[in-house]
């Protein structure tokens, strides 16, 4: 089955530690996205990528970094600079660049907590 | 930044009652998408509206896009317990790089 795989499902971070969240898709989608979801709020865009080796900051990029070395993969690193990282992180992909009107397909998410 | 306001934040209904959630923007929208997120799950795409005044139906769900393309609504007729979840609108705004901006979501609970 085609889809988006996020791992791990649960992740714990110590103070001052960087952690990387994995996102892999086999849908042959060009565009990929990272969102953060907090209770009672909608999804906020962290970073997005339209093509390999290119990505743009979203609305809340501070304290995060990404890479897009392969079409299938868009890992997100939560750095120690992100002071409030506890949240539910969702990765998504769509079949074309964001300027088109394609729906986004989401992974199951990674729940990150601070130890 | 650009915002898409969605109301209400919560809605509790008795099974069989109707439910409506509204999405509003001060800016003209290129298109609007609707997603459903079940408790503990991830958002799942429901539908996309593109044209001014567009109305689309999916069984008991009716989606509308305003004439001015600044608002949208999702109406569920005769809710069932399977409708439980959070419904999000997500709007694409002209000249904003094609990013989707999500509303805060409406959490629907249905009492049997």
mmCIF file of C-alpha atoms in Angstrom:
data_model
loop_
_atom_site.group_PDB
_atom_site.id
_atom_site.type_symbol
_atom_site.label_atom_id
_atom_site.label_comp_id
_atom_site.label_asym_id
_atom_site.label_seq_id
_atom_site.Cartn_x
_atom_site.Cartn_y
_atom_site.Cartn_z
ATOM 1 C CA UNK A 1 0.000 0.000 0.000
ATOM 2 C CA UNK A 2 1.208 3.501 -0.776
ATOM 3 C CA UNK A 3 1.354 5.953 2.039
ATOM 4 C CA UNK A 4 3.309 8.114 4.419
ATOM 5 C CA UNK A 5 5.271 6.589 7.254
ATOM 6 C CA UNK A 6 6.305 8.609 10.263
ATOM 7 C CA UNK A 7 8.584 7.277 12.950
ATOM 8 C CA UNK A 8 8.806 6.978 15.816
ATOM 9 C CA UNK A 9 5.227 7.219 17.028
ATOM 10 C CA UNK A 10 6.362 8.507 20.429
ATOM 11 C CA UNK A 11 9.587 10.354 21.163
ATOM 12 C CA UNK A 12 11.072 11.789 24.317
ATOM 13 C CA UNK A 13 13.655 14.533 24.356
ATOM 14 C CA UNK A 14 15.994 15.607 27.084
ATOM 15 C CA UNK A 15 16.829 19.239 27.672
ATOM 16 C CA UNK A 16 19.443 20.508 25.212
ATOM 17 C CA UNK A 17 19.077 17.549 22.894
ATOM 18 C CA UNK A 18 18.341 17.550 19.181
ATOM 19 C CA UNK A 19 15.960 14.913 17.877
ATOM 20 C CA UNK A 20 15.042 13.928 14.339
ATOM 21 C CA UNK A 21 11.607 12.829 13.213
ATOM 22 C CA UNK A 22 11.422 10.614 10.160
ATOM 23 C CA UNK A 23 8.927 10.965 7.296
ATOM 24 C CA UNK A 24 8.955 8.686 4.265
ATOM 25 C CA UNK A 25 6.418 8.508 1.432
ATOM 26 C CA UNK A 26 6.050 6.101 -1.471
ATOM 27 C CA UNK A 27 3.280 8.039 -3.207
ATOM 28 C CA UNK A 28 5.717 9.649 -5.661
ATOM 29 C CA UNK A 29 4.587 13.048 -4.378
ATOM 30 C CA UNK A 30 6.650 16.126 -5.159
ATOM 31 C CA UNK A 31 5.633 18.267 -2.200
ATOM 32 C CA UNK A 32 6.095 17.437 1.464
ATOM 33 C CA UNK A 33 5.182 19.330 4.620
ATOM 34 C CA UNK A 34 5.725 19.359 8.353
ATOM 35 C CA UNK A 35 3.032 20.603 10.716
ATOM 36 C CA UNK A 36 2.835 21.018 14.437
ATOM 37 C CA UNK A 37 -0.466 20.425 16.246
ATOM 38 C CA UNK A 38 -1.140 21.639 19.770
ATOM 39 C CA UNK A 39 -4.350 20.963 21.740
ATOM 40 C CA UNK A 40 -7.173 23.241 20.709
ATOM 41 C CA UNK A 41 -5.259 24.623 17.754
ATOM 42 C CA UNK A 42 -5.154 23.890 14.094
ATOM 43 C CA UNK A 43 -2.131 22.680 12.224
ATOM 44 C CA UNK A 44 0.718 25.148 11.954
ATOM 45 C CA UNK A 45 3.191 24.834 9.107
ATOM 46 C CA UNK A 46 6.825 24.410 10.095
ATOM 47 C CA UNK A 47 8.577 23.748 6.773
ATOM 48 C CA UNK A 48 7.596 22.597 3.327
ATOM 49 C CA UNK A 49 9.410 21.353 0.241
ATOM 50 C CA UNK A 50 8.228 21.441 -3.351
ATOM 51 C CA UNK A 51 11.141 19.564 -4.921
ATOM 52 C CA UNK A 52 14.252 17.700 -3.918
ATOM 53 C CA UNK A 53 17.039 19.870 -2.454
ATOM 54 C CA UNK A 54 14.679 22.784 -1.916
ATOM 55 C CA UNK A 55 12.534 23.781 1.053
ATOM 56 C CA UNK A 56 10.893 26.875 2.521
ATOM 57 C CA UNK A 57 10.123 28.068 6.013
ATOM 58 C CA UNK A 58 6.562 27.929 7.174
ATOM 59 C CA UNK A 59 4.957 30.024 9.886
ATOM 60 C CA UNK A 60 6.846 28.573 12.876
ATOM 61 C CA UNK A 61 10.249 27.454 11.546
ATOM 62 C CA UNK A 62 12.355 28.774 14.450
ATOM 63 C CA UNK A 63 14.052 25.955 16.332
ATOM 64 C CA UNK A 64 13.501 23.432 13.531
ATOM 65 C CA UNK A 65 15.516 22.283 10.526
ATOM 66 C CA UNK A 66 14.794 20.001 7.561
ATOM 67 C CA UNK A 67 16.478 18.403 4.588
ATOM 68 C CA UNK A 68 15.131 17.042 1.301
ATOM 69 C CA UNK A 69 17.915 14.947 -0.207
ATOM 70 C CA UNK A 70 15.519 12.388 -1.653
ATOM 71 C CA UNK A 71 12.026 12.739 -3.060
ATOM 72 C CA UNK A 72 10.732 10.106 -0.671
ATOM 73 C CA UNK A 73 12.171 11.528 2.545
ATOM 74 C CA UNK A 74 11.700 14.774 4.495
ATOM 75 C CA UNK A 75 13.165 14.452 8.010
ATOM 76 C CA UNK A 76 12.526 17.136 10.621
ATOM 77 C CA UNK A 77 15.066 17.972 13.322
ATOM 78 C CA UNK A 78 13.797 19.597 16.492
ATOM 79 C CA UNK A 79 16.787 21.473 17.847
ATOM 80 C CA UNK A 80 17.570 22.542 21.388
ATOM 81 C CA UNK A 81 16.652 26.077 20.299
ATOM 82 C CA UNK A 82 12.998 25.047 20.223
ATOM 83 C CA UNK A 83 11.990 25.858 23.795
ATOM 84 C CA UNK A 84 8.524 24.339 23.731
ATOM 85 C CA UNK A 85 8.796 21.241 21.552
ATOM 86 C CA UNK A 86 6.104 19.145 23.204
ATOM 87 C CA UNK A 87 3.488 18.642 20.495
ATOM 88 C CA UNK A 88 2.055 16.288 17.915
ATOM 89 C CA UNK A 89 4.037 16.483 14.661
ATOM 90 C CA UNK A 90 2.390 15.612 11.369
ATOM 91 C CA UNK A 91 4.071 15.054 8.032
ATOM 92 C CA UNK A 92 2.090 15.352 4.811
ATOM 93 C CA UNK A 93 2.647 15.124 1.089
ATOM 94 C CA UNK A 94 0.795 16.147 -2.039
ATOM 95 C CA UNK A 95 1.130 15.172 -5.641
ATOM 96 C CA UNK A 96 2.193 18.565 -6.971
ATOM 97 C CA UNK A 97 3.799 21.768 -5.777
ATOM 98 C CA UNK A 98 1.712 23.659 -3.201
ATOM 99 C CA UNK A 99 0.475 26.210 -5.716
ATOM 100 C CA UNK A 100 -1.753 23.580 -7.224
ATOM 101 C CA UNK A 101 -4.963 22.356 -5.678
ATOM 102 C CA UNK A 102 -4.070 18.853 -4.595
ATOM 103 C CA UNK A 103 -5.164 17.357 -1.278
ATOM 104 C CA UNK A 104 -2.561 16.579 1.332
ATOM 105 C CA UNK A 105 -2.035 13.058 2.625
ATOM 106 C CA UNK A 106 -0.934 12.788 6.230
ATOM 107 C CA UNK A 107 1.158 10.318 8.172
ATOM 108 C CA UNK A 108 0.085 8.978 11.569
ATOM 109 C CA UNK A 109 2.167 11.561 13.409
ATOM 110 C CA UNK A 110 4.899 11.607 16.039
ATOM 111 C CA UNK A 111 4.122 12.669 19.581
ATOM 112 C CA UNK A 112 7.153 14.440 21.093
ATOM 113 C CA UNK A 113 7.506 15.027 24.818
ATOM 114 C CA UNK A 114 10.140 16.596 27.048
ATOM 115 C CA UNK A 115 11.667 14.473 29.787
ATOM 116 C CA UNK B 1 -0.065 36.455 9.445
ATOM 117 C CA UNK B 2 -3.043 35.343 7.473
ATOM 118 C CA UNK B 3 -5.703 33.667 9.529
ATOM 119 C CA UNK B 4 -8.617 31.444 8.872
ATOM 120 C CA UNK B 5 -11.140 31.587 11.678
ATOM 121 C CA UNK B 6 -13.211 28.502 12.340
ATOM 122 C CA UNK B 7 -16.192 28.325 14.686
ATOM 123 C CA UNK B 8 -17.351 26.860 16.942
ATOM 124 C CA UNK B 9 -14.361 25.284 18.671
ATOM 125 C CA UNK B 10 -16.523 22.535 20.200
ATOM 126 C CA UNK B 11 -19.961 21.190 19.415
ATOM 127 C CA UNK B 12 -21.823 18.561 21.395
ATOM 128 C CA UNK B 13 -24.919 17.116 19.761
ATOM 129 C CA UNK B 14 -27.398 14.347 20.322
ATOM 130 C CA UNK B 15 -27.275 11.634 17.723
ATOM 131 C CA UNK B 16 -29.640 12.566 14.927
ATOM 132 C CA UNK B 17 -29.194 16.309 15.311
ATOM 133 C CA UNK B 18 -27.565 18.420 12.641
ATOM 134 C CA UNK B 19 -24.126 20.008 12.905
ATOM 135 C CA UNK B 20 -22.486 22.936 11.136
ATOM 136 C CA UNK B 21 -18.988 24.373 11.287
ATOM 137 C CA UNK B 22 -18.002 27.659 9.681
ATOM 138 C CA UNK B 23 -14.765 28.971 8.263
ATOM 139 C CA UNK B 24 -14.135 32.674 7.637
ATOM 140 C CA UNK B 25 -11.315 34.751 6.212
ATOM 141 C CA UNK B 26 -10.868 38.465 5.637
ATOM 142 C CA UNK B 27 -8.925 37.604 2.482
ATOM 143 C CA UNK B 28 -10.158 36.078 -0.766
ATOM 144 C CA UNK B 29 -9.338 32.397 -0.872
ATOM 145 C CA UNK B 30 -8.041 30.520 -3.882
ATOM 146 C CA UNK B 31 -9.680 27.333 -2.711
ATOM 147 C CA UNK B 32 -10.672 25.632 0.495
ATOM 148 C CA UNK B 33 -10.247 22.064 1.621
ATOM 149 C CA UNK B 34 -11.938 20.202 4.449
ATOM 150 C CA UNK B 35 -10.325 17.504 6.569
ATOM 151 C CA UNK B 36 -11.555 15.194 9.330
ATOM 152 C CA UNK B 37 -9.352 13.993 12.173
ATOM 153 C CA UNK B 38 -10.662 11.159 14.304
ATOM 154 C CA UNK B 39 -9.550 11.087 17.976
ATOM 155 C CA UNK B 40 -5.953 9.865 18.096
ATOM 156 C CA UNK B 41 -5.694 9.889 14.309
ATOM 157 C CA UNK B 42 -4.428 12.086 11.530
ATOM 158 C CA UNK B 43 -6.318 14.478 9.252
ATOM 159 C CA UNK B 44 -7.985 12.871 6.280
ATOM 160 C CA UNK B 45 -8.976 14.858 3.217
ATOM 161 C CA UNK B 46 -12.725 15.138 2.642
ATOM 162 C CA UNK B 47 -13.262 17.579 -0.195
ATOM 163 C CA UNK B 48 -12.023 20.670 -2.005
ATOM 164 C CA UNK B 49 -14.060 23.671 -3.141
ATOM 165 C CA UNK B 50 -12.710 26.002 -5.797
ATOM 166 C CA UNK B 51 -15.527 27.951 -7.436
ATOM 167 C CA UNK B 52 -17.455 30.873 -6.006
ATOM 168 C CA UNK B 53 -20.775 29.682 -4.565
ATOM 169 C CA UNK B 54 -19.864 26.029 -5.036
ATOM 170 C CA UNK B 55 -21.887 23.410 -3.168
ATOM 171 C CA UNK B 56 -20.814 19.780 -2.922
ATOM 172 C CA UNK B 57 -22.436 16.871 -1.139
ATOM 173 C CA UNK B 58 -21.100 13.619 0.242
ATOM 174 C CA UNK B 59 -23.988 11.582 1.631
ATOM 175 C CA UNK B 60 -25.015 13.473 4.799
ATOM 176 C CA UNK B 61 -22.254 16.097 4.436
ATOM 177 C CA UNK B 62 -22.834 19.354 2.544
ATOM 178 C CA UNK B 63 -19.961 21.719 1.800
ATOM 179 C CA UNK B 64 -20.415 25.298 0.650
ATOM 180 C CA UNK B 65 -18.028 27.973 -0.602
ATOM 181 C CA UNK B 66 -19.216 31.559 -0.292
ATOM 182 C CA UNK B 67 -19.936 33.786 -3.245
ATOM 183 C CA UNK B 68 -17.092 36.104 -2.294
ATOM 184 C CA UNK B 69 -14.768 33.132 -1.651
ATOM 185 C CA UNK B 70 -14.099 34.335 1.890
ATOM 186 C CA UNK B 71 -16.081 31.776 3.835
ATOM 187 C CA UNK B 72 -17.100 28.163 3.800
ATOM 188 C CA UNK B 73 -19.241 25.786 5.785
ATOM 189 C CA UNK B 74 -19.628 22.081 6.430
ATOM 190 C CA UNK B 75 -23.061 20.826 7.424
ATOM 191 C CA UNK B 76 -23.791 17.297 8.621
ATOM 192 C CA UNK B 77 -27.400 16.153 8.579
ATOM 193 C CA UNK B 78 -28.601 13.703 11.216
ATOM 194 C CA UNK B 79 -25.275 13.091 12.936
ATOM 195 C CA UNK B 80 -24.128 9.596 13.809
ATOM 196 C CA UNK B 81 -21.549 8.438 16.343
ATOM 197 C CA UNK B 82 -19.190 7.732 13.466
ATOM 198 C CA UNK B 83 -19.101 11.479 12.756
ATOM 199 C CA UNK B 84 -17.136 12.116 15.955
ATOM 200 C CA UNK B 85 -13.840 13.921 15.407
ATOM 201 C CA UNK B 86 -12.351 17.298 14.635
ATOM 202 C CA UNK B 87 -13.202 18.967 11.352
ATOM 203 C CA UNK B 88 -10.674 21.371 9.872
ATOM 204 C CA UNK B 89 -10.964 23.776 7.017
ATOM 205 C CA UNK B 90 -7.730 24.566 5.205
ATOM 206 C CA UNK B 91 -7.535 27.485 2.864
ATOM 207 C CA UNK B 92 -5.185 28.402 0.102
ATOM 208 C CA UNK B 93 -4.830 32.169 -0.206
ATOM 209 C CA UNK B 94 -3.932 33.975 -3.401
ATOM 210 C CA UNK B 95 -0.337 35.190 -3.630
ATOM 211 C CA UNK B 96 0.713 33.397 -0.462
ATOM 212 C CA UNK B 97 2.979 30.796 -2.034
ATOM 213 C CA UNK B 98 0.306 28.139 -2.156
ATOM 214 C CA UNK B 99 0.524 27.260 1.528
ATOM 215 C CA UNK B 100 -2.480 25.753 3.201
ATOM 216 C CA UNK B 101 -3.631 27.688 6.252
ATOM 217 C CA UNK B 102 -5.635 25.575 8.656
ATOM 218 C CA UNK B 103 -8.486 26.756 10.806
ATOM 219 C CA UNK B 104 -8.440 25.896 14.501
ATOM 220 C CA UNK B 105 -10.860 23.039 13.952
ATOM 221 C CA UNK B 106 -14.269 22.167 15.363
ATOM 222 C CA UNK B 107 -14.384 19.174 17.671
ATOM 223 C CA UNK B 108 -17.646 17.304 17.299
ATOM 224 C CA UNK B 109 -18.922 14.915 19.935
ATOM 225 C CA UNK B 110 -22.103 12.907 19.400
ATOM 226 C CA UNK B 111 -24.103 11.495 22.268
ATOM 227 C CA UNK B 112 -25.913 8.253 21.399
#
